[in-house]
Amino acid sequence: MSVTVMEGVTAGSHSPIWIIPAALVDQDPTDGTYSIPLSVLTDPTVVQIDGYLDAGDVSVSRSPQTRTRQRLSQAVAQNVVIGETVDVTVSAVYDQQAADGAAINKAYDAMPKGAEVYVAQAFGWFSGDTPTTATKIDLAKGAVQSRYKNQPTSGDEDLKFSSVVSVEQEWADVALTAA
C-alpha cells in the first residue's frame, strides 16, 4: 500500500484578511446559502489587513458557556454547553504620528472601539489576487470591544495596536456571489 504525501499551502501570502463595515452586508449568510455578494468584499471601504500583520497577530479564543444539570436519574451532575464566547484579537502595525487617513493606519482606522464589523479570511487564497466568485471565506460578525496601543517589548519591533472583536455569529466556507 502506498501513501500519497500531500503538499500543503504555505500560510505566508495565502491567508488574506479583510475588515468589512457591517453596513455593507444587507443580509447575513443563512443556512443552506452561506454566501454574500462579491461586491461586499471588493467595496472600497473594506480594508485588507494581512499586509499589516505578522504571523501570530490574529488569534481566535473560544470559551464554552455551560450550566450544570442533574436529573433525578443522574448520580453525577453534568456540565451542558449552552453557548460559546468567541473573540478575535488582531494586532497590526500603525503610526500614531502619521497624518489622518495615512495608509499605515488603515487597519487601525478600520477597527475603532464600538464599530460593528465582519472579519473575513480566505485561507489558501493568494493575498495579492483580487477575490472572485471562486474565493471562499470564513466570516465572523461582531463588535470591536477595545482598541489599544501595544507597549513595545524590544527596540527593533514595529509599533502595533490591538483590537478585540467580540463575535456575535460566524460562518465557514462562505461563497462570494456575483449578484
mmCIF file of C-alpha atoms in Angstrom:
data_model
loop_
_atom_site.group_PDB
_atom_site.id
_atom_site.type_symbol
_atom_site.label_atom_id
_atom_site.label_comp_id
_atom_site.label_asym_id
_atom_site.label_seq_id
_atom_site.Cartn_x
_atom_site.Cartn_y
_atom_site.Cartn_z
ATOM 1 C CA MET A 1 0.000 0.000 0.000
ATOM 2 C CA SER A 2 1.497 3.319 -0.973
ATOM 3 C CA VAL A 3 0.834 6.558 0.816
ATOM 4 C CA THR A 4 0.394 9.789 -1.099
ATOM 5 C CA VAL A 5 2.009 12.734 0.629
ATOM 6 C CA MET A 6 0.159 15.966 0.005
ATOM 7 C CA GLU A 7 1.921 19.287 -0.356
ATOM 8 C CA GLY A 8 0.411 21.953 1.847
ATOM 9 C CA VAL A 9 -0.402 25.556 1.056
ATOM 10 C CA THR A 10 2.045 27.944 2.705
ATOM 11 C CA ALA A 11 0.329 30.359 5.081
ATOM 12 C CA GLY A 12 2.565 33.253 4.051
ATOM 13 C CA SER A 13 0.697 35.280 1.407
ATOM 14 C CA HIS A 14 -2.167 32.751 1.367
ATOM 15 C CA SER A 15 -4.486 33.904 4.145
ATOM 16 C CA PRO A 16 -5.814 37.375 3.345
ATOM 17 C CA ILE A 17 -7.984 39.031 5.983
ATOM 18 C CA TRP A 18 -10.465 41.837 5.434
ATOM 19 C CA ILE A 19 -12.341 44.114 7.825
ATOM 20 C CA ILE A 20 -15.811 44.809 6.419
ATOM 21 C CA PRO A 21 -18.018 47.584 7.841
ATOM 22 C CA ALA A 22 -21.246 45.889 8.952
ATOM 23 C CA ALA A 23 -23.389 48.353 6.993
ATOM 24 C CA LEU A 24 -22.164 46.775 3.734
ATOM 25 C CA VAL A 25 -23.795 43.412 4.451
ATOM 26 C CA ASP A 26 -27.538 43.648 3.780
ATOM 27 C CA GLN A 27 -28.238 40.079 4.864
ATOM 28 C CA ASP A 28 -26.172 37.629 6.888
ATOM 29 C CA PRO A 29 -25.495 34.257 5.297
ATOM 30 C CA THR A 30 -28.350 31.868 6.051
ATOM 31 C CA ASP A 31 -28.363 28.099 6.422
ATOM 32 C CA GLY A 32 -28.036 26.422 3.069
ATOM 33 C CA THR A 33 -26.978 29.583 1.212
ATOM 34 C CA TYR A 34 -23.773 30.581 3.038
ATOM 35 C CA SER A 35 -22.963 33.363 0.605
ATOM 36 C CA ILE A 36 -22.563 37.103 0.386
ATOM 37 C CA PRO A 37 -22.168 39.267 -2.714
ATOM 38 C CA LEU A 38 -18.610 39.569 -4.041
ATOM 39 C CA SER A 39 -19.202 43.329 -4.227
ATOM 40 C CA VAL A 40 -19.168 43.451 -0.408
ATOM 41 C CA LEU A 41 -15.584 42.198 -0.246
ATOM 42 C CA THR A 42 -14.387 44.427 -3.100
ATOM 43 C CA ASP A 43 -16.053 47.595 -1.795
ATOM 44 C CA PRO A 44 -13.530 50.460 -1.416
ATOM 45 C CA THR A 45 -14.398 50.874 2.288
ATOM 46 C CA VAL A 46 -13.278 47.304 3.050
ATOM 47 C CA VAL A 47 -9.699 47.114 4.361
ATOM 48 C CA GLN A 48 -7.449 44.153 3.601
ATOM 49 C CA ILE A 49 -5.286 43.967 6.729
ATOM 50 C CA ASP A 50 -2.945 40.997 6.225
ATOM 51 C CA GLY A 51 -0.223 43.379 4.999
ATOM 52 C CA TYR A 52 -0.287 44.978 8.477
ATOM 53 C CA LEU A 53 0.181 41.671 10.317
ATOM 54 C CA ASP A 54 2.940 39.257 11.245
ATOM 55 C CA ALA A 55 2.312 35.545 11.758
ATOM 56 C CA GLY A 56 0.523 35.133 15.083
ATOM 57 C CA ASP A 57 -1.033 38.612 15.047
ATOM 58 C CA VAL A 58 -4.565 37.227 14.743
ATOM 59 C CA SER A 59 -5.931 34.901 17.373
ATOM 60 C CA VAL A 60 -9.346 33.405 17.963
ATOM 61 C CA SER A 61 -10.308 32.429 21.500
ATOM 62 C CA ARG A 62 -13.296 30.227 22.272
ATOM 63 C CA SER A 63 -14.803 29.756 25.705
ATOM 64 C CA PRO A 64 -17.784 27.486 26.230
ATOM 65 C CA GLN A 65 -20.690 28.774 28.280
ATOM 66 C CA THR A 66 -22.072 25.996 30.434
ATOM 67 C CA ARG A 67 -24.664 25.268 33.065
ATOM 68 C CA THR A 68 -24.904 22.361 35.441
ATOM 69 C CA ARG A 69 -27.673 19.815 35.000
ATOM 70 C CA GLN A 70 -28.510 16.878 37.220
ATOM 71 C CA ARG A 71 -31.667 14.954 36.535
ATOM 72 C CA LEU A 72 -33.155 12.807 39.268
ATOM 73 C CA SER A 73 -31.859 9.780 37.415
ATOM 74 C CA GLN A 74 -28.274 11.066 37.356
ATOM 75 C CA ALA A 75 -25.893 10.338 40.218
ATOM 76 C CA VAL A 76 -23.384 12.890 38.942
ATOM 77 C CA ALA A 77 -24.080 16.444 37.842
ATOM 78 C CA GLN A 78 -23.232 17.200 34.251
ATOM 79 C CA ASN A 79 -21.972 20.392 32.585
ATOM 80 C CA VAL A 80 -24.012 21.189 29.489
ATOM 81 C CA VAL A 81 -22.709 23.593 26.854
ATOM 82 C CA ILE A 82 -25.368 26.224 26.166
ATOM 83 C CA GLY A 83 -23.305 28.655 24.114
ATOM 84 C CA GLU A 84 -19.867 29.931 23.340
ATOM 85 C CA THR A 85 -17.944 33.181 23.635
ATOM 86 C CA VAL A 86 -15.710 33.863 20.635
ATOM 87 C CA ASP A 87 -13.233 36.745 20.435
ATOM 88 C CA VAL A 88 -10.964 37.660 17.538
ATOM 89 C CA THR A 89 -7.877 39.647 18.543
ATOM 90 C CA VAL A 90 -5.986 41.483 15.814
ATOM 91 C CA SER A 91 -2.590 43.133 16.386
ATOM 92 C CA ALA A 92 -1.392 45.277 13.486
ATOM 93 C CA VAL A 93 1.127 47.985 12.670
ATOM 94 C CA TYR A 94 0.190 51.659 12.967
ATOM 95 C CA ASP A 95 1.881 55.023 13.342
ATOM 96 C CA GLN A 96 0.395 57.469 15.817
ATOM 97 C CA GLN A 97 2.410 60.289 14.260
ATOM 98 C CA ALA A 98 1.136 59.715 10.701
ATOM 99 C CA ALA A 99 -1.386 62.089 9.158
ATOM 100 C CA ASP A 100 -5.094 61.272 9.432
ATOM 101 C CA GLY A 101 -6.063 58.712 6.808
ATOM 102 C CA ALA A 102 -2.457 57.602 6.197
ATOM 103 C CA ALA A 103 -2.012 54.175 4.595
ATOM 104 C CA ILE A 104 -0.051 52.919 7.649
ATOM 105 C CA ASN A 105 -3.193 53.426 9.779
ATOM 106 C CA LYS A 106 -5.868 51.801 7.573
ATOM 107 C CA ALA A 107 -6.109 48.720 9.815
ATOM 108 C CA TYR A 108 -6.189 50.939 12.927
ATOM 109 C CA ASP A 109 -8.907 53.150 11.427
ATOM 110 C CA ALA A 110 -10.997 50.114 10.374
ATOM 111 C CA MET A 111 -11.345 48.810 13.943
ATOM 112 C CA PRO A 112 -12.266 51.605 16.365
ATOM 113 C CA LYS A 113 -13.890 50.693 19.663
ATOM 114 C CA GLY A 114 -17.634 50.191 19.189
ATOM 115 C CA ALA A 115 -17.502 49.513 15.438
ATOM 116 C CA GLU A 116 -19.740 46.777 14.054
ATOM 117 C CA VAL A 117 -17.624 44.752 11.620
ATOM 118 C CA TYR A 118 -17.255 41.486 9.788
ATOM 119 C CA VAL A 119 -13.849 39.810 9.779
ATOM 120 C CA ALA A 120 -13.334 37.753 6.617
ATOM 121 C CA GLN A 121 -10.460 35.386 5.893
ATOM 122 C CA ALA A 122 -9.733 33.340 2.771
ATOM 123 C CA PHE A 123 -7.408 30.503 3.753
ATOM 124 C CA GLY A 124 -5.437 29.358 0.697
ATOM 125 C CA TRP A 125 -6.243 32.411 -1.468
ATOM 126 C CA PHE A 126 -3.215 34.393 -2.655
ATOM 127 C CA SER A 127 -3.193 37.746 -0.837
ATOM 128 C CA GLY A 128 -2.220 39.649 -3.966
ATOM 129 C CA ASP A 129 -5.178 38.393 -6.012
ATOM 130 C CA THR A 130 -8.492 40.216 -6.106
ATOM 131 C CA PRO A 131 -11.260 37.989 -4.724
ATOM 132 C CA THR A 132 -13.575 36.373 -7.278
ATOM 133 C CA THR A 133 -16.644 34.159 -7.185
ATOM 134 C CA ALA A 134 -14.187 31.240 -6.864
ATOM 135 C CA THR A 135 -12.990 32.601 -3.487
ATOM 136 C CA LYS A 136 -14.366 31.052 -0.280
ATOM 137 C CA ILE A 137 -14.126 32.905 3.015
ATOM 138 C CA ASP A 138 -14.720 32.339 6.682
ATOM 139 C CA LEU A 139 -16.789 35.183 8.091
ATOM 140 C CA ALA A 140 -17.274 36.449 11.641
ATOM 141 C CA LYS A 141 -19.683 39.233 12.611
ATOM 142 C CA GLY A 142 -19.052 41.205 15.766
ATOM 143 C CA ALA A 143 -18.384 44.409 17.645
ATOM 144 C CA VAL A 144 -14.981 45.882 18.393
ATOM 145 C CA GLN A 145 -14.812 45.798 22.193
ATOM 146 C CA SER A 146 -11.467 47.518 22.565
ATOM 147 C CA ARG A 147 -8.624 49.078 20.634
ATOM 148 C CA TYR A 148 -5.382 49.798 22.422
ATOM 149 C CA LYS A 149 -1.758 50.525 21.617
ATOM 150 C CA ASN A 150 0.671 47.748 22.497
ATOM 151 C CA GLN A 151 3.797 48.508 24.509
ATOM 152 C CA PRO A 152 6.958 47.555 22.599
ATOM 153 C CA THR A 153 8.988 44.726 24.139
ATOM 154 C CA SER A 154 12.149 45.319 22.104
ATOM 155 C CA GLY A 155 13.670 48.219 20.265
ATOM 156 C CA ASP A 156 13.554 46.596 16.843
ATOM 157 C CA GLU A 157 9.880 45.675 16.715
ATOM 158 C CA ASP A 158 7.166 47.562 14.852
ATOM 159 C CA LEU A 159 4.721 49.687 16.807
ATOM 160 C CA LYS A 160 1.394 47.854 16.953
ATOM 161 C CA PHE A 161 -2.125 48.233 18.256
ATOM 162 C CA SER A 162 -4.628 45.515 19.133
ATOM 163 C CA SER A 163 -8.381 45.355 18.647
ATOM 164 C CA VAL A 164 -10.646 42.722 20.153
ATOM 165 C CA VAL A 165 -13.780 41.788 18.200
ATOM 166 C CA SER A 166 -16.477 40.026 20.205
ATOM 167 C CA VAL A 167 -18.086 37.656 17.715
ATOM 168 C CA GLU A 168 -21.862 37.501 17.508
ATOM 169 C CA GLN A 169 -22.087 34.975 14.697
ATOM 170 C CA GLU A 170 -19.740 33.110 12.376
ATOM 171 C CA TRP A 171 -19.909 31.127 9.152
ATOM 172 C CA ALA A 172 -17.378 28.824 7.471
ATOM 173 C CA ASP A 173 -16.815 28.356 3.741
ATOM 174 C CA VAL A 174 -18.946 31.289 2.612
ATOM 175 C CA ALA A 175 -19.262 31.673 -1.161
ATOM 176 C CA LEU A 176 -18.966 35.026 -2.913
ATOM 177 C CA THR A 177 -21.739 35.501 -5.435
ATOM 178 C CA ALA A 178 -21.828 37.731 -8.497
ATOM 179 C CA ALA A 179 -25.161 39.325 -7.678
#
